[in-house]
């Protein structure tokens, strides 16, 4: 049975049993606790936590997931994967243990002809939490499992929670016995290779505190309702139903290995265990990388971008170790597209952009391999020069952290030079880095805990947002929150959070800043500082009490600052216009990956690999302003996701949408985006759009910034005043300013050239004196000294060459250093007789490079480079003397 059919049968089964199908959330779902979505229940957390009422009593989904905690283990076994699909069914206060067990058992044992998976009931086992007698009895009653095939396990195996205070509960897992050829008898407690876990049923009933029941601690209470959260591993079930050994041989993964076999000429499973690891790394990471890019992640040096970069670079490295040196990521991307797009159509629709991101990252890594290899060579040469045989752990960590070198690459290169690597030191530094990352993540894990105070307020229903229709509204204060606790009132000077039953004030979302405004009542005035959403349903106004006292239950008037809203609408609609212009000029792959807008200003990040030329920026600006001049109508369409896709509306990366979505049209099909922001009614109301600049925000991602409306006018007025001032200073008309400035720059450059000639002449005139003062070290003439500060590398090279020439036929070494601020430039030159004696310039560099923290190298006759420790020049000179045998 093909994997896509396994997914479809799961969804069909639960839809027939009253569940609403919910699409997979983006892998970069907004959650302060997660780097990526790693379980099917993530998008349903607010309902389990009681932060919001669930829209349906029952739901089902197939969620794409990425778990990256064991990246280094992927490939070494067949059990580790970074990307997988989690099928789940969820009950929000509806059915509980009996319903979950009955629905799961029916699907996995029902015949294929009747829509099930047709697994043999006699090969199925179940595990339950230690003291969950109820679940054990239900397995006996509903499934007819004999007690010997139901095993009790402790909290580490059969209790689930999020790892932070919140919901949790005992769980029951379903296992399939693959047979004695796969391991020992005795059930899951004896061997989890033979007995393969395929489904986990979580009976979510508890509220855990700071200490988890997984470690034996008691829950602090019970949830308001008993819920069900299950997760069935699609790939694991595919392994069973396709009769293969592991997930790497299933229909959606094996084709990637097949492409790697085709390109390398080697075979997976042919007895070479090392090659098999590489094949598995390629297959797993190609899928993960593709899915992450599809959801808007771009390679970078931090957080999600860094994980993606590691995945892609591990593919490239693994392929090279299989003997393939040409670019490969585009080839693997095409295979993943063809196998996965039936379930994820965006992989095909957005393939040009995805493939471009992968290709550019591969090009960048191949360039990095060249530069990083030079750093490795310097470090290795220094180790040998010091008489050691092991590369320090900090050097291996630097190669990993700065240049993206996998440790196996460093190990291999070290072995080629006859060196070992201090892997212990490397692992310690890696552990320290992970600890810092975990501490940072822990400091951010506040979202769920801080929101428990809003549960009672959420239970009263969502805040009614009126801001699309009006700038003012009568409202009632539902609740006041200060420092995470409910309060009855707040007085003048205090800052407090106010929850209203209805509001016209926009809450920050979709890149748009929240509205400014006031909340008033007789004798009371509150200044609105910020507006945020809780659980996407509750508007929380952070306010400063200017006068009077605000009391829970009080009737108030909420008022939006009209001037602020005008500017906010201009900024947000301007973002849509610039995005549409960008796509018109560059093509549909230039897709927005993030934005920020506020009154008068917009910032738009988009997927693109190269800097935009001035001509392209001008064209984008012109297309944007033409759209403004045309006074295009702005229309709002409410529909569902399917209807929005039919319209061709653009859904933005990482955003979460409700069942009913809001589409903003500007000029009909010219610009259609899913958006909840506030907008103008006609494009002319945006006013002029002035691009400020364009820059890089990471590999494969660029950023445009612009002013709109009056801010654009003010910016242009300043630019005009600047030109007029320059014209007055230069005593020329405005139009002649660029030409006059260029002429002045030419004169300045010519003057600098003349100064360089004079300086070079002065330096060269000193060459004879320097050669005459050479010191003799074991028969070698050495000229090693610090040249005047600020001498350029070229001038230093010229001087070193001239001094070397003045040494005549003597064996000689010339080493000159020049300091410019904190940086050091150096040149080492050798005479031919010195080279005949085995003294090479390039080999002398490692002797002093550590003193000035230098990088560089060269040939036997000439070597040059730079360092970052200007205070180490004297030590560098002494080190060079010692290298030549001096004291």
mmCIF file of N, CA and C in Angstrom, residues 589-704:
data_model
loop_
_atom_site.group_PDB
_atom_site.id
_atom_site.type_symbol
_atom_site.label_atom_id
_atom_site.label_comp_id
_atom_site.label_asym_id
_atom_site.label_seq_id
_atom_site.Cartn_x
_atom_site.Cartn_y
_atom_site.Cartn_z
ATOM 1 N N UNK A 589 8.591 33.435 -8.296
ATOM 2 C CA UNK A 589 9.401 32.811 -7.238
ATOM 3 C C UNK A 589 9.852 33.815 -6.188
ATOM 4 N N UNK A 590 9.723 35.105 -6.473
ATOM 5 C CA UNK A 590 10.100 36.144 -5.501
ATOM 6 C C UNK A 590 8.965 36.298 -4.502
ATOM 7 N N UNK A 591 8.830 35.330 -3.620
ATOM 8 C CA UNK A 591 7.689 35.259 -2.717
ATOM 9 C C UNK A 591 8.043 35.842 -1.357
ATOM 10 N N UNK A 592 7.134 36.637 -0.815
ATOM 11 C CA UNK A 592 7.336 37.245 0.496
ATOM 12 C C UNK A 592 7.540 36.177 1.574
ATOM 13 N N UNK A 593 8.571 36.365 2.400
ATOM 14 C CA UNK A 593 8.829 35.424 3.494
ATOM 15 C C UNK A 593 8.694 36.077 4.861
ATOM 16 N N UNK A 594 8.387 37.359 4.873
ATOM 17 C CA UNK A 594 8.202 38.061 6.136
ATOM 18 C C UNK A 594 7.979 39.535 5.859
ATOM 19 N N UNK A 595 7.353 40.226 6.792
ATOM 20 C CA UNK A 595 7.123 41.650 6.588
ATOM 21 C C UNK A 595 6.927 42.339 7.928
ATOM 22 N N UNK A 596 7.071 43.642 7.888
ATOM 23 C CA UNK A 596 6.772 44.488 9.031
ATOM 24 C C UNK A 596 6.294 45.819 8.470
ATOM 25 N N UNK A 597 5.195 46.330 8.994
ATOM 26 C CA UNK A 597 4.734 47.628 8.541
ATOM 27 C C UNK A 597 4.102 48.393 9.686
ATOM 28 N N UNK A 598 4.228 49.702 9.600
ATOM 29 C CA UNK A 598 3.655 50.620 10.579
ATOM 30 C C UNK A 598 3.320 51.895 9.820
ATOM 31 N N UNK A 599 2.708 52.862 10.437
ATOM 32 C CA UNK A 599 2.371 54.076 9.708
ATOM 33 C C UNK A 599 3.572 54.675 8.984
ATOM 34 N N UNK A 600 3.460 54.766 7.671
ATOM 35 C CA UNK A 600 4.473 55.430 6.868
ATOM 36 C C UNK A 600 5.660 54.591 6.460
ATOM 37 N N UNK A 601 5.740 53.333 6.917
ATOM 38 C CA UNK A 601 6.947 52.535 6.667
ATOM 39 C C UNK A 601 6.570 51.093 6.413
ATOM 40 N N UNK A 602 7.338 50.457 5.534
ATOM 41 C CA UNK A 602 7.160 49.026 5.313
ATOM 42 C C UNK A 602 8.510 48.365 5.074
ATOM 43 N N UNK A 603 8.563 47.097 5.474
ATOM 44 C CA UNK A 603 9.747 46.264 5.260
ATOM 45 C C UNK A 603 9.255 44.925 4.754
ATOM 46 N N UNK A 604 9.853 44.436 3.679
ATOM 47 C CA UNK A 604 9.389 43.196 3.062
ATOM 48 C C UNK A 604 10.579 42.295 2.778
ATOM 49 N N UNK A 605 10.574 41.098 3.360
ATOM 50 C CA UNK A 605 11.596 40.087 3.078
ATOM 51 C C UNK A 605 11.055 39.133 2.020
ATOM 52 N N UNK A 606 11.915 38.730 1.093
ATOM 53 C CA UNK A 606 11.456 37.866 0.010
ATOM 54 C C UNK A 606 12.553 36.906 -0.401
ATOM 55 N N UNK A 607 12.127 35.799 -0.983
ATOM 56 C CA UNK A 607 13.062 34.761 -1.404
ATOM 57 C C UNK A 607 13.724 35.176 -2.703
ATOM 58 N N UNK A 608 15.020 35.400 -2.646
ATOM 59 C CA UNK A 608 15.779 35.773 -3.844
ATOM 60 C C UNK A 608 17.252 35.626 -3.526
ATOM 61 N N UNK A 609 18.018 35.149 -4.473
ATOM 62 C CA UNK A 609 19.403 34.807 -4.189
ATOM 63 C C UNK A 609 20.407 35.909 -4.399
ATOM 64 N N UNK A 610 20.068 36.930 -5.204
ATOM 65 C CA UNK A 610 21.065 37.927 -5.583
ATOM 66 C C UNK A 610 20.587 39.331 -5.242
ATOM 67 N N UNK A 611 21.558 40.239 -5.099
ATOM 68 C CA UNK A 611 21.221 41.644 -4.882
ATOM 69 C C UNK A 611 20.522 42.196 -6.121
ATOM 70 N N UNK A 612 19.601 43.113 -5.905
ATOM 71 C CA UNK A 612 18.895 43.730 -7.023
ATOM 72 C C UNK A 612 19.715 44.906 -7.550
ATOM 73 N N UNK A 613 19.777 45.036 -8.850
ATOM 74 C CA UNK A 613 20.503 46.149 -9.461
ATOM 75 C C UNK A 613 19.715 47.440 -9.235
ATOM 76 N N UNK A 614 20.376 48.595 -9.324
ATOM 77 C CA UNK A 614 19.649 49.867 -9.207
ATOM 78 C C UNK A 614 18.511 49.973 -10.220
ATOM 79 N N UNK A 615 18.749 49.440 -11.423
ATOM 80 C CA UNK A 615 17.699 49.505 -12.447
ATOM 81 C C UNK A 615 16.482 48.681 -12.038
ATOM 82 N N UNK A 616 16.734 47.504 -11.449
ATOM 83 C CA UNK A 616 15.615 46.654 -11.011
ATOM 84 C C UNK A 616 14.857 47.312 -9.870
ATOM 85 N N UNK A 617 15.576 47.905 -8.915
ATOM 86 C CA UNK A 617 14.902 48.599 -7.818
ATOM 87 C C UNK A 617 14.042 49.745 -8.340
ATOM 88 N N UNK A 618 14.569 50.461 -9.295
ATOM 89 C CA UNK A 618 13.798 51.572 -9.887
ATOM 90 C C UNK A 618 12.548 51.062 -10.581
ATOM 91 N N UNK A 619 12.664 49.911 -11.245
ATOM 92 C CA UNK A 619 11.509 49.350 -11.931
ATOM 93 C C UNK A 619 10.438 48.913 -10.933
ATOM 94 N N UNK A 620 10.861 48.298 -9.839
ATOM 95 C CA UNK A 620 9.899 47.887 -8.802
ATOM 96 C C UNK A 620 9.192 49.109 -8.220
ATOM 97 N N UNK A 621 9.967 50.162 -7.965
ATOM 98 C CA UNK A 621 9.380 51.385 -7.425
ATOM 99 C C UNK A 621 8.402 52.001 -8.421
ATOM 100 N N UNK A 622 8.750 51.975 -9.695
ATOM 101 C CA UNK A 622 7.866 52.556 -10.710
ATOM 102 C C UNK A 622 6.577 51.753 -10.847
ATOM 103 N N UNK A 623 6.682 50.424 -10.878
ATOM 104 C CA UNK A 623 5.487 49.583 -10.976
ATOM 105 C C UNK A 623 4.590 49.824 -9.761
ATOM 106 N N UNK A 624 5.188 49.950 -8.577
ATOM 107 C CA UNK A 624 4.410 50.206 -7.362
ATOM 108 C C UNK A 624 3.653 51.526 -7.459
ATOM 109 N N UNK A 625 4.330 52.577 -7.898
ATOM 110 C CA UNK A 625 3.688 53.884 -7.958
ATOM 111 C C UNK A 625 2.684 53.987 -9.102
ATOM 112 N N UNK A 626 2.906 53.221 -10.175
ATOM 113 C CA UNK A 626 1.892 53.161 -11.228
ATOM 114 C C UNK A 626 0.608 52.535 -10.702
ATOM 115 N N UNK A 627 0.755 51.508 -9.851
ATOM 116 C CA UNK A 627 -0.422 50.886 -9.251
ATOM 117 C C UNK A 627 -1.159 51.882 -8.357
ATOM 118 N N UNK A 628 -0.407 52.736 -7.656
ATOM 119 C CA UNK A 628 -1.032 53.772 -6.834
ATOM 120 C C UNK A 628 -1.769 54.775 -7.719
ATOM 121 N N UNK A 629 -1.120 55.194 -8.808
ATOM 122 C CA UNK A 629 -1.720 56.202 -9.689
ATOM 123 C C UNK A 629 -2.986 55.694 -10.371
ATOM 124 N N UNK A 630 -3.034 54.380 -10.638
ATOM 125 C CA UNK A 630 -4.201 53.820 -11.326
ATOM 126 C C UNK A 630 -5.442 53.763 -10.439
ATOM 127 N N UNK A 631 -5.278 54.069 -9.153
ATOM 128 C CA UNK A 631 -6.409 54.068 -8.219
ATOM 129 C C UNK A 631 -7.147 52.727 -8.256
ATOM 130 N N UNK A 632 -6.368 51.645 -8.121
ATOM 131 C CA UNK A 632 -6.947 50.301 -8.192
ATOM 132 C C UNK A 632 -7.912 50.071 -7.036
ATOM 133 N N UNK A 633 -9.027 49.403 -7.292
ATOM 134 C CA UNK A 633 -9.960 49.112 -6.197
ATOM 135 C C UNK A 633 -9.384 48.068 -5.250
ATOM 136 N N UNK A 634 -9.673 48.211 -3.967
ATOM 137 C CA UNK A 634 -9.264 47.242 -2.957
ATOM 138 C C UNK A 634 -10.529 46.537 -2.474
ATOM 139 N N UNK A 635 -10.536 45.215 -2.605
ATOM 140 C CA UNK A 635 -11.733 44.446 -2.282
ATOM 141 C C UNK A 635 -11.384 43.375 -1.249
ATOM 142 N N UNK A 636 -12.307 43.116 -0.338
ATOM 143 C CA UNK A 636 -12.144 42.075 0.673
ATOM 144 C C UNK A 636 -13.073 40.919 0.327
ATOM 145 N N UNK A 637 -12.511 39.704 0.283
ATOM 146 C CA UNK A 637 -13.291 38.502 -0.020
ATOM 147 C C UNK A 637 -13.134 37.523 1.137
ATOM 148 N N UNK A 638 -14.253 37.055 1.669
ATOM 149 C CA UNK A 638 -14.223 36.030 2.704
ATOM 150 C C UNK A 638 -14.561 34.681 2.061
ATOM 151 N N UNK A 639 -13.714 33.684 2.302
ATOM 152 C CA UNK A 639 -13.917 32.363 1.708
ATOM 153 C C UNK A 639 -13.195 31.331 2.568
ATOM 154 N N UNK A 640 -13.149 30.082 2.114
ATOM 155 C CA UNK A 640 -12.339 29.077 2.803
ATOM 156 C C UNK A 640 -11.010 28.928 2.071
ATOM 157 N N UNK A 641 -10.110 28.087 2.615
ATOM 158 C CA UNK A 641 -8.786 27.951 2.015
ATOM 159 C C UNK A 641 -8.868 27.444 0.588
ATOM 160 N N UNK A 642 -9.764 26.515 0.330
ATOM 161 C CA UNK A 642 -9.894 25.978 -1.021
ATOM 162 C C UNK A 642 -10.333 27.073 -1.985
ATOM 163 N N UNK A 643 -11.285 27.903 -1.539
ATOM 164 C CA UNK A 643 -11.730 29.003 -2.387
ATOM 165 C C UNK A 643 -10.631 30.011 -2.622
ATOM 166 N N UNK A 644 -9.819 30.274 -1.576
ATOM 167 C CA UNK A 644 -8.709 31.216 -1.724
ATOM 168 C C UNK A 644 -7.673 30.690 -2.710
ATOM 169 N N UNK A 645 -7.414 29.385 -2.650
ATOM 170 C CA UNK A 645 -6.467 28.792 -3.596
ATOM 171 C C UNK A 645 -6.998 28.854 -5.015
ATOM 172 N N UNK A 646 -8.305 28.664 -5.162
ATOM 173 C CA UNK A 646 -8.906 28.772 -6.500
ATOM 174 C C UNK A 646 -8.747 30.183 -7.056
ATOM 175 N N UNK A 647 -8.793 31.180 -6.170
ATOM 176 C CA UNK A 647 -8.606 32.563 -6.604
ATOM 177 C C UNK A 647 -7.145 32.872 -6.929
ATOM 178 N N UNK A 648 -6.240 31.994 -6.498
ATOM 179 C CA UNK A 648 -4.820 32.250 -6.693
ATOM 180 C C UNK A 648 -4.234 33.140 -5.622
ATOM 181 N N UNK A 649 -4.905 33.231 -4.472
ATOM 182 C CA UNK A 649 -4.412 34.090 -3.392
ATOM 183 C C UNK A 649 -3.118 33.525 -2.814
ATOM 184 N N UNK A 650 -2.229 34.417 -2.445
ATOM 185 C CA UNK A 650 -0.939 34.030 -1.885
ATOM 186 C C UNK A 650 -1.080 33.872 -0.376
ATOM 187 N N UNK A 651 -0.741 32.695 0.139
ATOM 188 C CA UNK A 651 -0.679 32.459 1.578
ATOM 189 C C UNK A 651 0.775 32.589 2.005
ATOM 190 N N UNK A 652 1.030 33.310 3.073
ATOM 191 C CA UNK A 652 2.395 33.644 3.443
ATOM 192 C C UNK A 652 2.984 32.631 4.407
ATOM 193 N N UNK A 653 4.319 32.476 4.347
ATOM 194 C CA UNK A 653 5.035 31.489 5.134
ATOM 195 C C UNK A 653 4.797 31.698 6.628
ATOM 196 N N UNK A 654 4.542 30.582 7.311
ATOM 197 C CA UNK A 654 4.480 30.611 8.762
ATOM 198 C C UNK A 654 3.201 31.160 9.343
ATOM 199 N N UNK A 655 2.299 31.657 8.510
ATOM 200 C CA UNK A 655 1.039 32.191 9.015
ATOM 201 C C UNK A 655 0.053 31.048 9.277
ATOM 202 N N UNK A 656 -0.840 31.269 10.233
ATOM 203 C CA UNK A 656 -1.872 30.296 10.561
ATOM 204 C C UNK A 656 -3.227 30.909 10.218
ATOM 205 N N UNK A 657 -4.052 30.153 9.519
ATOM 206 C CA UNK A 657 -5.323 30.691 9.043
ATOM 207 C C UNK A 657 -6.492 29.900 9.622
ATOM 208 N N UNK A 658 -7.608 30.597 9.834
ATOM 209 C CA UNK A 658 -8.818 29.955 10.310
ATOM 210 C C UNK A 658 -9.530 29.274 9.146
ATOM 211 N N UNK A 659 -10.646 28.595 9.458
ATOM 212 C CA UNK A 659 -11.409 27.937 8.403
ATOM 213 C C UNK A 659 -11.944 28.949 7.396
ATOM 214 N N UNK A 660 -12.410 30.115 7.882
ATOM 215 C CA UNK A 660 -12.804 31.202 6.994
ATOM 216 C C UNK A 660 -11.634 32.161 6.892
ATOM 217 N N UNK A 661 -11.210 32.448 5.675
ATOM 218 C CA UNK A 661 -10.041 33.302 5.472
ATOM 219 C C UNK A 661 -10.461 34.593 4.777
ATOM 220 N N UNK A 662 -9.626 35.599 4.936
ATOM 221 C CA UNK A 662 -9.894 36.938 4.387
ATOM 222 C C UNK A 662 -8.867 37.205 3.293
ATOM 223 N N UNK A 663 -9.347 37.431 2.097
ATOM 224 C CA UNK A 663 -8.474 37.698 0.950
ATOM 225 C C UNK A 663 -8.553 39.178 0.603
ATOM 226 N N UNK A 664 -7.402 39.819 0.487
ATOM 227 C CA UNK A 664 -7.336 41.217 0.079
ATOM 228 C C UNK A 664 -6.932 41.277 -1.389
ATOM 229 N N UNK A 665 -7.801 41.862 -2.201
ATOM 230 C CA UNK A 665 -7.527 42.051 -3.627
ATOM 231 C C UNK A 665 -7.191 43.515 -3.883
ATOM 232 N N UNK A 666 -6.132 43.767 -4.603
ATOM 233 C CA UNK A 666 -5.813 45.106 -5.087
ATOM 234 C C UNK A 666 -5.697 45.010 -6.601
ATOM 235 N N UNK A 667 -6.661 45.609 -7.284
ATOM 236 C CA UNK A 667 -6.666 45.502 -8.743
ATOM 237 C C UNK A 667 -7.023 44.119 -9.219
ATOM 238 N N UNK A 668 -7.936 43.453 -8.503
ATOM 239 C CA UNK A 668 -8.358 42.111 -8.912
ATOM 240 C C UNK A 668 -7.230 41.116 -8.785
ATOM 241 N N UNK A 669 -6.912 40.395 -9.875
ATOM 242 C CA UNK A 669 -5.884 39.341 -9.788
ATOM 243 C C UNK A 669 -4.468 39.869 -9.650
ATOM 244 N N UNK A 670 -4.265 41.197 -9.839
ATOM 245 C CA UNK A 670 -2.891 41.722 -9.776
ATOM 246 C C UNK A 670 -2.270 41.452 -8.414
ATOM 247 N N UNK A 671 -3.048 41.623 -7.355
ATOM 248 C CA UNK A 671 -2.557 41.328 -6.000
ATOM 249 C C UNK A 671 -3.667 40.668 -5.212
ATOM 250 N N UNK A 672 -3.478 39.413 -4.855
ATOM 251 C CA UNK A 672 -4.426 38.690 -4.007
ATOM 252 C C UNK A 672 -3.642 37.979 -2.915
ATOM 253 N N UNK A 673 -3.892 38.371 -1.674
ATOM 254 C CA UNK A 673 -3.184 37.758 -0.550
ATOM 255 C C UNK A 673 -4.151 37.487 0.589
ATOM 256 N N UNK A 674 -3.912 36.371 1.302
ATOM 257 C CA UNK A 674 -4.642 36.118 2.539
ATOM 258 C C UNK A 674 -4.100 37.068 3.594
ATOM 259 N N UNK A 675 -4.980 37.839 4.221
ATOM 260 C CA UNK A 675 -4.491 38.869 5.133
ATOM 261 C C UNK A 675 -5.594 39.312 6.078
ATOM 262 N N UNK A 676 -5.256 39.498 7.344
ATOM 263 C CA UNK A 676 -6.210 39.984 8.327
ATOM 264 C C UNK A 676 -5.990 41.430 8.702
ATOM 265 N N UNK A 677 -5.119 42.143 7.967
ATOM 266 C CA UNK A 677 -4.758 43.511 8.334
ATOM 267 C C UNK A 677 -5.759 44.546 7.878
ATOM 268 N N UNK A 678 -5.486 45.800 8.252
ATOM 269 C CA UNK A 678 -6.339 46.920 7.844
ATOM 270 C C UNK A 678 -5.769 47.528 6.575
ATOM 271 N N UNK A 679 -6.661 47.925 5.667
ATOM 272 C CA UNK A 679 -6.220 48.361 4.336
ATOM 273 C C UNK A 679 -7.005 49.570 3.850
ATOM 274 N N UNK A 680 -6.416 50.254 2.868
ATOM 275 C CA UNK A 680 -7.087 51.370 2.206
ATOM 276 C C UNK A 680 -8.217 50.833 1.334
ATOM 277 N N UNK A 681 -9.039 51.736 0.804
ATOM 278 C CA UNK A 681 -10.155 51.330 -0.038
ATOM 279 C C UNK A 681 -9.826 51.435 -1.522
ATOM 280 N N UNK A 682 -8.866 52.282 -1.865
ATOM 281 C CA UNK A 682 -8.360 52.414 -3.236
ATOM 282 C C UNK A 682 -6.856 52.617 -3.150
ATOM 283 N N UNK A 683 -6.125 52.112 -4.130
ATOM 284 C CA UNK A 683 -4.659 52.158 -4.053
ATOM 285 C C UNK A 683 -4.122 53.580 -4.004
ATOM 286 N N UNK A 684 -4.864 54.549 -4.567
ATOM 287 C CA UNK A 684 -4.370 55.933 -4.554
ATOM 288 C C UNK A 684 -4.225 56.466 -3.137
ATOM 289 N N UNK A 685 -4.983 55.891 -2.190
ATOM 290 C CA UNK A 685 -4.920 56.354 -0.805
ATOM 291 C C UNK A 685 -3.602 55.982 -0.125
ATOM 292 N N UNK A 686 -2.830 55.104 -0.738
ATOM 293 C CA UNK A 686 -1.519 54.745 -0.171
ATOM 294 C C UNK A 686 -0.577 55.934 -0.247
ATOM 295 N N UNK A 687 -0.689 56.711 -1.309
ATOM 296 C CA UNK A 687 0.237 57.812 -1.520
ATOM 297 C C UNK A 687 1.521 57.314 -2.157
ATOM 298 N N UNK A 688 2.493 58.174 -2.327
ATOM 299 C CA UNK A 688 3.734 57.771 -2.999
ATOM 300 C C UNK A 688 4.478 56.691 -2.220
ATOM 301 N N UNK A 689 5.202 55.859 -2.949
ATOM 302 C CA UNK A 689 6.025 54.797 -2.361
ATOM 303 C C UNK A 689 7.473 55.048 -2.776
ATOM 304 N N UNK A 690 8.349 55.170 -1.802
ATOM 305 C CA UNK A 690 9.762 55.442 -2.072
ATOM 306 C C UNK A 690 10.615 54.344 -1.472
ATOM 307 N N UNK A 691 11.291 53.574 -2.321
ATOM 308 C CA UNK A 691 12.177 52.522 -1.821
ATOM 309 C C UNK A 691 13.409 53.152 -1.202
ATOM 310 N N UNK A 692 13.748 52.682 -0.002
ATOM 311 C CA UNK A 692 14.920 53.198 0.707
ATOM 312 C C UNK A 692 16.170 52.403 0.399
ATOM 313 N N UNK A 693 15.998 51.111 0.167
ATOM 314 C CA UNK A 693 17.164 50.286 -0.100
ATOM 315 C C UNK A 693 16.807 48.824 -0.096
ATOM 316 N N UNK A 694 17.798 48.005 -0.405
ATOM 317 C CA UNK A 694 17.618 46.554 -0.483
ATOM 318 C C UNK A 694 18.876 45.912 0.068
ATOM 319 N N UNK A 695 18.709 44.850 0.852
ATOM 320 C CA UNK A 695 19.856 44.239 1.515
ATOM 321 C C UNK A 695 19.626 42.754 1.692
ATOM 322 N N UNK A 696 20.679 42.066 2.123
ATOM 323 C CA UNK A 696 20.596 40.634 2.379
ATOM 324 C C UNK A 696 20.197 40.395 3.827
ATOM 325 N N UNK A 697 19.337 39.398 4.049
ATOM 326 C CA UNK A 697 18.996 38.981 5.418
ATOM 327 C C UNK A 697 19.248 37.490 5.573
ATOM 328 N N UNK A 698 20.218 36.979 4.827
ATOM 329 C CA UNK A 698 20.534 35.559 4.890
ATOM 330 C C UNK A 698 20.601 34.978 3.491
ATOM 331 N N UNK A 699 21.184 33.801 3.409
ATOM 332 C CA UNK A 699 21.321 33.136 2.119
ATOM 333 C C UNK A 699 19.951 32.910 1.499
ATOM 334 N N UNK A 700 19.788 33.411 0.272
ATOM 335 C CA UNK A 700 18.535 33.194 -0.444
ATOM 336 C C UNK A 700 17.396 34.077 0.012
ATOM 337 N N UNK A 701 17.684 35.122 0.791
ATOM 338 C CA UNK A 701 16.619 36.000 1.268
ATOM 339 C C UNK A 701 17.093 37.444 1.226
ATOM 340 N N UNK A 702 16.247 38.323 0.677
ATOM 341 C CA UNK A 702 16.564 39.744 0.552
ATOM 342 C C UNK A 702 15.502 40.572 1.273
ATOM 343 N N UNK A 703 15.810 41.834 1.487
ATOM 344 C CA UNK A 703 14.884 42.726 2.198
ATOM 345 C C UNK A 703 14.777 44.054 1.466
ATOM 346 N N UNK A 704 13.524 44.487 1.237
ATOM 347 C CA UNK A 704 13.241 45.814 0.700
ATOM 348 C C UNK A 704 12.634 46.662 1.816
#
